Short mmCIF file of C-alpha atoms in Angstrom, two decimals:
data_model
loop_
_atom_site.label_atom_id
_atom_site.label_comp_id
_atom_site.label_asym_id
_atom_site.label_seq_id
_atom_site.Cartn_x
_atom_site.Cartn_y
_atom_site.Cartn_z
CA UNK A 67 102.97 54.87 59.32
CA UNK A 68 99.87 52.86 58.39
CA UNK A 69 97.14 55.04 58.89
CA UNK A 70 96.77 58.62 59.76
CA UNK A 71 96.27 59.51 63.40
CA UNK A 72 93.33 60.56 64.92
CA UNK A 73 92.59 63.32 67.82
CA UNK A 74 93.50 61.85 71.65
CA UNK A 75 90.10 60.74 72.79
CA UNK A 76 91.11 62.12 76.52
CA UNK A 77 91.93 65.77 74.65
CA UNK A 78 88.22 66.83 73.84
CA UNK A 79 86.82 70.35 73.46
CA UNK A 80 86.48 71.22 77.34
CA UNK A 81 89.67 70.00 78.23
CA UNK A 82 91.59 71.62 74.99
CA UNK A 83 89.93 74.68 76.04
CA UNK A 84 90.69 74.59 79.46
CA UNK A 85 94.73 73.93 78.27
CA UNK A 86 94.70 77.16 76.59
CA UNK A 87 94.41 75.52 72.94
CA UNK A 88 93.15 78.34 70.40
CA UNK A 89 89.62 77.87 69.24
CA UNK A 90 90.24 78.78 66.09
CA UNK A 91 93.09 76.58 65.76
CA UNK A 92 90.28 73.66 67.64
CA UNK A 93 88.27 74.46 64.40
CA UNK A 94 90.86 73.64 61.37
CA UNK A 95 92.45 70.90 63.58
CA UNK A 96 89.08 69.18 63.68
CA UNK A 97 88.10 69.69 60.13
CA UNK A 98 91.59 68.80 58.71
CA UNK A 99 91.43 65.67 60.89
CA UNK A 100 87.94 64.76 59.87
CA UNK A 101 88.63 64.77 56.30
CA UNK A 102 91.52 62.21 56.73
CA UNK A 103 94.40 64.05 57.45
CA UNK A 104 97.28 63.04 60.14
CA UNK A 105 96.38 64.48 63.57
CA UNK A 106 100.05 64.87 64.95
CA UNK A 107 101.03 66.53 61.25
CA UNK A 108 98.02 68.78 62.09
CA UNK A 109 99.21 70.16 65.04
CA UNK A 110 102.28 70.47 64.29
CA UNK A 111 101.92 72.62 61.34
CA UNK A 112 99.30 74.85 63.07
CA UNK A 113 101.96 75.12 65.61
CA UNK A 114 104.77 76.03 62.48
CA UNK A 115 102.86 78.54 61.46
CA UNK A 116 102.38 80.25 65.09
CA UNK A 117 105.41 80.43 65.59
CA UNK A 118 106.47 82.01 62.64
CA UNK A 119 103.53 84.37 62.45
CA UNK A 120 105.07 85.02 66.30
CA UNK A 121 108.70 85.74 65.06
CA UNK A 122 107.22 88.03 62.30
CA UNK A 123 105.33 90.51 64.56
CA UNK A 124 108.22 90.29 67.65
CA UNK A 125 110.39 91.57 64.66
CA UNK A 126 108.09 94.59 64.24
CA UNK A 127 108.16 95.17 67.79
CA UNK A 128 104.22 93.41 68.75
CA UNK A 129 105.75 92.25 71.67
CA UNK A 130 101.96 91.06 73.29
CA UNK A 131 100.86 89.74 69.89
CA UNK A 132 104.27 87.76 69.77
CA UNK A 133 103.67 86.42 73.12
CA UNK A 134 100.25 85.36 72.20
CA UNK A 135 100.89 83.25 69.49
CA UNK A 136 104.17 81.87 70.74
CA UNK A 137 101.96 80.39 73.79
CA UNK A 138 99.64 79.70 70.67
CA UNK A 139 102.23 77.27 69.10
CA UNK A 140 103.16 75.41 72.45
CA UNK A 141 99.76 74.63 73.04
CA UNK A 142 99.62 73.18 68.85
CA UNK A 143 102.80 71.52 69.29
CA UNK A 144 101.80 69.98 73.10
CA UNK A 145 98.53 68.50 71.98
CA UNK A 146 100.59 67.30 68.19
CA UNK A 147 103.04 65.51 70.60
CA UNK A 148 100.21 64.33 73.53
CA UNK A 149 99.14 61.19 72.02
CA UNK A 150 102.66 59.69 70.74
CA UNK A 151 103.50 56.86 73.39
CA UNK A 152 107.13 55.95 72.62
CA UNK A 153 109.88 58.32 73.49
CA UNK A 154 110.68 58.45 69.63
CA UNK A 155 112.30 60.92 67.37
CA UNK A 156 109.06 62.43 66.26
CA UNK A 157 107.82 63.23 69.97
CA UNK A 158 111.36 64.83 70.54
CA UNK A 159 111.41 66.54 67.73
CA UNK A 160 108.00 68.08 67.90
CA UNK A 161 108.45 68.52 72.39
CA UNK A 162 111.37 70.71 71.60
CA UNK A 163 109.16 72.92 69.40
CA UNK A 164 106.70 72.91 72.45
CA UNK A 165 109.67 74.07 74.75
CA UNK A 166 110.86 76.64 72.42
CA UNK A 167 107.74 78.32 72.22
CA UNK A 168 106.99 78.20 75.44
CA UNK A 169 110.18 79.36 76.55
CA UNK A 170 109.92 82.50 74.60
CA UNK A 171 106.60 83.12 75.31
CA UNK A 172 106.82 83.35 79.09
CA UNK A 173 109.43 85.40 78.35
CA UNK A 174 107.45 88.06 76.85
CA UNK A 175 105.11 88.59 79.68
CA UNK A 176 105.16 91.82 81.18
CA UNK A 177 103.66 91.43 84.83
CA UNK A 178 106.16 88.37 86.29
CA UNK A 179 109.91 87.25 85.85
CA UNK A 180 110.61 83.62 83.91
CA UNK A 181 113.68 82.28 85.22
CA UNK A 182 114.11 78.62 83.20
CA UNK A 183 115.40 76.23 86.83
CA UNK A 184 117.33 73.11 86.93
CA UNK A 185 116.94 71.44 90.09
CA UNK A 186 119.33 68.51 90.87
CA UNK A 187 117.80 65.39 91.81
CA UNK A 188 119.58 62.01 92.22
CA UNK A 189 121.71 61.22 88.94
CA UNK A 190 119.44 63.93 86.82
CA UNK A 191 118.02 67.13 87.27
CA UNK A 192 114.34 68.49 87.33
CA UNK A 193 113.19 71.08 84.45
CA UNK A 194 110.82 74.10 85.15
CA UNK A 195 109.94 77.31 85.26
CA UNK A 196 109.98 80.23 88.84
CA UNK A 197 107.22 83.00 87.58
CA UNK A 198 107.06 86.09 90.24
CA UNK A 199 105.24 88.59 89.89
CA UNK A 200 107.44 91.58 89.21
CA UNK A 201 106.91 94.11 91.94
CA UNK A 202 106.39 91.39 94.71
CA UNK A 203 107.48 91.29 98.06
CA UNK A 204 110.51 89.22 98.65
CA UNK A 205 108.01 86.70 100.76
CA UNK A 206 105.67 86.28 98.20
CA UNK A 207 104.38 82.96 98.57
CA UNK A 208 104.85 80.17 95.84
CA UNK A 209 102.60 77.47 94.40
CA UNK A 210 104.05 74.64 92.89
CA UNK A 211 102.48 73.35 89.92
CA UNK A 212 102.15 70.39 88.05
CA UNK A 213 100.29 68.12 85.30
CA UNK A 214 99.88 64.24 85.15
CA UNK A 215 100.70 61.62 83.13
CA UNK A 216 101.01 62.81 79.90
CA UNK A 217 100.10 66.41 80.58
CA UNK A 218 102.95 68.08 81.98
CA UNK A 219 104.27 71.63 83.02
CA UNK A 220 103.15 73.45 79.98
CA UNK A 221 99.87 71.99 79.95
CA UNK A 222 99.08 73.74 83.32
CA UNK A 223 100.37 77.19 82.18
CA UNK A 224 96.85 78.78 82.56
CA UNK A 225 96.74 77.61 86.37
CA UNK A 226 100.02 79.77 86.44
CA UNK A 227 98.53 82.50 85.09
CA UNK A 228 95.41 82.45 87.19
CA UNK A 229 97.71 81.98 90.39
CA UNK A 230 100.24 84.94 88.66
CA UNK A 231 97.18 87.31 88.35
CA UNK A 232 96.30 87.05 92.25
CA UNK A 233 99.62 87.81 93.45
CA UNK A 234 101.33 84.42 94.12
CA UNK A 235 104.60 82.85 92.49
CA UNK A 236 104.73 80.00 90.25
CA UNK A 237 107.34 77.21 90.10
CA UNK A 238 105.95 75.65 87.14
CA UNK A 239 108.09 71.96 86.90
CA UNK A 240 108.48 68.72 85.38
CA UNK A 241 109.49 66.04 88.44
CA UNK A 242 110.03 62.90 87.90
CA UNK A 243 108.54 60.80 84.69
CA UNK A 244 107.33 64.01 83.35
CA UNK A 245 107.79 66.17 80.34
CA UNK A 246 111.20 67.67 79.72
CA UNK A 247 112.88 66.15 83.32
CA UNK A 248 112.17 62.99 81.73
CA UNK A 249 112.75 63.48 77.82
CA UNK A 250 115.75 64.87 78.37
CA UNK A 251 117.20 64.20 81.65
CA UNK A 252 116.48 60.95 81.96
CA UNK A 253 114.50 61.52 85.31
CA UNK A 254 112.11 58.36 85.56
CA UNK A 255 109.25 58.56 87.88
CA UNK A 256 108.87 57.15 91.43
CA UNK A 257 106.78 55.57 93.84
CA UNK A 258 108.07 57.77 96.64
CA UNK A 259 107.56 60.72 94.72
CA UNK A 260 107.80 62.77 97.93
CA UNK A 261 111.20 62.64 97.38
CA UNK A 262 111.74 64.83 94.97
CA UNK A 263 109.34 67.50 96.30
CA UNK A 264 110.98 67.78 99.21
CA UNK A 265 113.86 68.54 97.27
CA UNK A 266 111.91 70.73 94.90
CA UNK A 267 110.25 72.51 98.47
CA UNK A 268 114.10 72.82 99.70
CA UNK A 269 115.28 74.64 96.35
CA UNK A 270 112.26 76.89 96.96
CA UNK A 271 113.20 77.85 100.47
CA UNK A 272 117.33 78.42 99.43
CA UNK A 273 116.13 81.15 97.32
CA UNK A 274 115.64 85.00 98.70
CA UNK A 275 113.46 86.28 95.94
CA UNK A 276 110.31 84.00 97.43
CA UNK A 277 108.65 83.64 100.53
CA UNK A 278 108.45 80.37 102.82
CA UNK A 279 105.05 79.32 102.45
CA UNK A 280 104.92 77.03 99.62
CA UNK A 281 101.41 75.44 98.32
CA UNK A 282 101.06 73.09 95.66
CA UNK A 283 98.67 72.17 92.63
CA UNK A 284 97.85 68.72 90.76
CA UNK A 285 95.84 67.83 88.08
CA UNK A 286 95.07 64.00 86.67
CA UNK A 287 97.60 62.11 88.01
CA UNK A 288 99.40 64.68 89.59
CA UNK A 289 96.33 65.16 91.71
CA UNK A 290 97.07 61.75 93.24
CA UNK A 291 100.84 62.96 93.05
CA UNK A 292 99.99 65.75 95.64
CA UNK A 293 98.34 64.60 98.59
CA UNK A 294 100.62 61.54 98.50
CA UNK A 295 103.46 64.59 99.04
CA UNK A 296 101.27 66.45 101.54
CA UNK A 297 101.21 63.03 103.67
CA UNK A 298 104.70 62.95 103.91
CA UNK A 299 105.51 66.98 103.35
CA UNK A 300 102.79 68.77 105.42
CA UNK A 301 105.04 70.73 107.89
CA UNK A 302 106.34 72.66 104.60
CA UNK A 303 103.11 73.44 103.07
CA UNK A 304 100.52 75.73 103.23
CA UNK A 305 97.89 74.17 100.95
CA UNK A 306 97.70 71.12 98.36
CA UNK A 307 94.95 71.19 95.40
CA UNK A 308 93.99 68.47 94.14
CA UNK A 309 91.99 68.53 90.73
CA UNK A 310 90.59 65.32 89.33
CA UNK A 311 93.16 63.08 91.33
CA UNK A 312 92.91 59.75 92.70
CA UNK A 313 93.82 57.27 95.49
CA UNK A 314 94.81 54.41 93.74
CA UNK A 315 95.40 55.26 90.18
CA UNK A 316 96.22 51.92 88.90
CA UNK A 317 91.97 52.29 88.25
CA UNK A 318 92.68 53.70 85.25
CA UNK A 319 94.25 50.74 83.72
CA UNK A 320 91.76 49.54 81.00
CA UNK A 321 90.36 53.23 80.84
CA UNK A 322 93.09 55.15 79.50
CA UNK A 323 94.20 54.06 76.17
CA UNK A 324 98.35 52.41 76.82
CA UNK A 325 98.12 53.27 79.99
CA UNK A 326 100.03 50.43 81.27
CA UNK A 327 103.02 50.62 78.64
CA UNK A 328 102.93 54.70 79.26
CA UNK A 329 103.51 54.10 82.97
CA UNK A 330 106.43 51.41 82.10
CA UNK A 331 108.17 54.08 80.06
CA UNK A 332 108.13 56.89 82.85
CA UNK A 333 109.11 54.18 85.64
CA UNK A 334 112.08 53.10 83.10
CA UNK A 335 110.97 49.66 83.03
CA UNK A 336 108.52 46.78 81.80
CA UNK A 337 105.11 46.48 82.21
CA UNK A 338 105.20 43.31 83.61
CA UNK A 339 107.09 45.04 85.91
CA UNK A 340 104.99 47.11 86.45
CA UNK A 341 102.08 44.75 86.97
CA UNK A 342 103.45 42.78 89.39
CA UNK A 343 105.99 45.19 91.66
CA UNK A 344 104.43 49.01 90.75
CA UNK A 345 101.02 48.95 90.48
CA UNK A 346 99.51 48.36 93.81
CA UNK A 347 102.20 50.31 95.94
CA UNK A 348 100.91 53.99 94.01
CA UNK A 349 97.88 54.28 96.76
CA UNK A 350 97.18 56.81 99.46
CA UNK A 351 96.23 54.19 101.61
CA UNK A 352 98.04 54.59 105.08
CA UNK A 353 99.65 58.06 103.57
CA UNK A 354 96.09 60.45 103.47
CA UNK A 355 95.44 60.26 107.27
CA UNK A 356 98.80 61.78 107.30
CA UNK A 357 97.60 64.94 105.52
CA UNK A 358 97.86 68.05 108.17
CA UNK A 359 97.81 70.94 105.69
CA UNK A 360 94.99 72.43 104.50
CA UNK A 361 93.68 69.86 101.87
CA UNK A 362 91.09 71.01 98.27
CA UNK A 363 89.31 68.18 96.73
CA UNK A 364 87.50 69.51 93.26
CA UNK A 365 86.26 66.42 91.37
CA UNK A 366 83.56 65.19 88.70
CA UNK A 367 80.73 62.78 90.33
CA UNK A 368 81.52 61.15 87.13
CA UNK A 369 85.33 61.58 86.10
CA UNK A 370 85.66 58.80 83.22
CA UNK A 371 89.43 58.02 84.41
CA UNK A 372 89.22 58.49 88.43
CA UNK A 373 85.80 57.25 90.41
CA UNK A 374 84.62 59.87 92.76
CA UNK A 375 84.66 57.48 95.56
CA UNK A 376 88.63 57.39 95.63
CA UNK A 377 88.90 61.07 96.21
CA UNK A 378 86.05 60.83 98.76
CA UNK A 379 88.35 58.22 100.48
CA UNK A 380 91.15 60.85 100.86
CA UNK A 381 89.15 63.56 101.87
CA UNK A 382 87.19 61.33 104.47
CA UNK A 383 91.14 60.10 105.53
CA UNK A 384 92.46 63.36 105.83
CA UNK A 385 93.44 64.58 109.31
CA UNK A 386 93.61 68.58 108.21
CA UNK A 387 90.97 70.70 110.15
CA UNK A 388 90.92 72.82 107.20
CA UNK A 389 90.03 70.59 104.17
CA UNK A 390 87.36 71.09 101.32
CA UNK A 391 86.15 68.68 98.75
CA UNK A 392 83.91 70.04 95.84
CA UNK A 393 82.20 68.11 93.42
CA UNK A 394 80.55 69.16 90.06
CA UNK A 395 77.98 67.14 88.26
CA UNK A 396 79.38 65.95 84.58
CA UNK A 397 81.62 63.51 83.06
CA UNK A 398 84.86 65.61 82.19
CA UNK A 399 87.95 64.27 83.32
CA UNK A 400 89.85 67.03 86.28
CA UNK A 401 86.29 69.40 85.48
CA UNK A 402 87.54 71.18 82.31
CA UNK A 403 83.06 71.67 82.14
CA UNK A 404 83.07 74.10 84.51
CA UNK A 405 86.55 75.59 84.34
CA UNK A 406 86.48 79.36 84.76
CA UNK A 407 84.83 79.07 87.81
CA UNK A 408 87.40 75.69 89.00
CA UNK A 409 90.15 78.14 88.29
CA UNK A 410 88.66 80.92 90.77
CA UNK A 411 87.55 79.09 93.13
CA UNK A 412 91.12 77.22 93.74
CA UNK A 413 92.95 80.63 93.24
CA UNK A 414 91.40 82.55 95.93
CA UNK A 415 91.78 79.21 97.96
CA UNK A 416 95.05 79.38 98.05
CA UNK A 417 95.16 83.21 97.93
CA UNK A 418 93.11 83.01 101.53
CA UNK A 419 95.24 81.02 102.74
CA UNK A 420 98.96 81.97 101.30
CA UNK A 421 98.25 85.88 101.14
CA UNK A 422 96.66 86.61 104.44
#
């Protein structure tokens, strides 16, 4: 290693916030890395020492404090791990820390199940997690819920929450080129992405514990990720969010630091490859007009990654009658500015529409 690493630029305070990251733990990672020290080493010993301070107190019975700093750790170990590009040793390593802790931390909570799925997809499988609500109805409805690019299931675990809280289900996953389905299964990403929803939608529909009416949530690039599946996938949803998505998201090439060899990796390829034969088929173009469920835009008039105008394109393309877009003034990437109130305002979107 030549030099020590520094913080992910696309990680600042708002968004870290937003992701659940510990404020205190915002504090000594910024100090440590200021004075010279290794951001990813950082991280991952604020995470170390989480988890062990979590193990101590589950040991003494603090079941909620346990919990607490478990989730604690995932979110040290997820933004130690967030800025690694290669699939490499260290990333696995440190990702299997960030699954650990995770895993046992859901596990803790006392107001919804955690059953750890595996959903079979092609020559791999799918990773996530189904959250219900313990006392719900056996039709409870369930939103499906996932990250972007290089922030994946657990990085949208306060969306679950949120969603958990007003009485709706959670399949928290990893599809294709994300996370753990793609770390560990081998589960590369796809143009037609709708592919695996609709698997991931027919899972959700074979099961007796949930409802039928299935919604689902993006954020980054899974917010271009979700309308493209609502295009294809409307007749078996009941609401797609979109937060801080796009319509062509090759316009963040040149933006968003490796973007171009990040993509190769998740597509299992080159980036030449992905130059010439990827990059221009990931558009809504000729897919949005397709959109029949009800459709929520939220969006920055001046998102640094995704240009306002694309997501004004899909909402303008959109052939739902009930379809919302909401801008916020700033220059946060998916609106981590004005979070608490993004984070209502979606829930009881989908709660007016899922619950009623």
């Amino acid at each position: 290693m030549s030099e020590n690493r520094k913080s992910p630029v696309f990680q600042n305070f708002n968004r870290l916030m937003a992701g659940g990251f510990d404020h205190t733990d915002y504090t000594r990672m910024v100090n440590r890395v200021g004075r010279g020290e290794d951001h990813v080493q950082v991280c991952e010993e604020l995470g170390d020492k989480s988890y062990a301070y979590a193990e101590e107190e589950l040991q003494k019975g603090h079941q909620e404090t346990a919990k607490i700093f478990f989730i604690k750790a995932a979110a040290d170990y997820r933004i130690a791990e967030y800025d690694i590009v290669e699939i490499s040793d260290e990333r696995l390593r440190i990702y299997g820390k960030l699954l650990d802790s995770h895993a046992r931390g859901l596990q803790l909570y006392d107001n919804f199940t955690a059953e750890k799925v595996e959903i079979p997809y092609k020559n791999s499988k799918m990773s996530g997690w189904m959250l219900i609500p313990r006392q719900a109805a056996p039709d409870v409805p369930v939103i499906v819920a996932i990250g972007g690019l290089t922030g994946f299931k657990e990085e949208v675990h306060t969306v679950a929450m949120s969603l958990i809280n007003r009485g709706l289900a959670v399949l928290l996953i990893d599809g294709p080129g994300q996370g753990e389905s793609l770390y560990f299964n081998k589960c590369y990403l796809e143009i037609e992405i709708e592919q695996a929803y609709d698997v991931i939608f027919d899972y959700i529909l074979s099961r007796s514990d949930v409802g039928n009416k299935i919604g689902i949530f993006g954020a980054s690039f899974g917010g271009y990720f979700v309308p493209r599946i609502a295009g294809f996938l409307s007749h078996k949803l009941a609401g797609c969010v979109s937060r801080g998505g796009s319509y062509e998201p090759k316009e963040m090439v040149g933006k968003y630091p490796h973007s171009l060899e990040k993509l190769a990796i998740r597509f299992g390829t080159t980036e030449k490859y992905v130059t010439e034969n990827l990059l221009d088929k990931m558009t809504l173009q000729g897919i949005a007009e397709k959109i029949t469920c009800p459709l929520l835009i939220i969006h920055n008039e001046q998102d640094p990654l995704f240009n306002v105008a694309g997501v004004k394109r899909t909402y303008a393309e959109a052939a739902a009658t009930d379809k919302t877009i909401k801008l916020y003034p700033g220059v946060d990437h998916c609106v981590t500015l004005d979070d608490t109130e993004v984070h209502r305002y979606f829930v009881d979107w989908f709660a007016d529409r899922l619950l009623a």
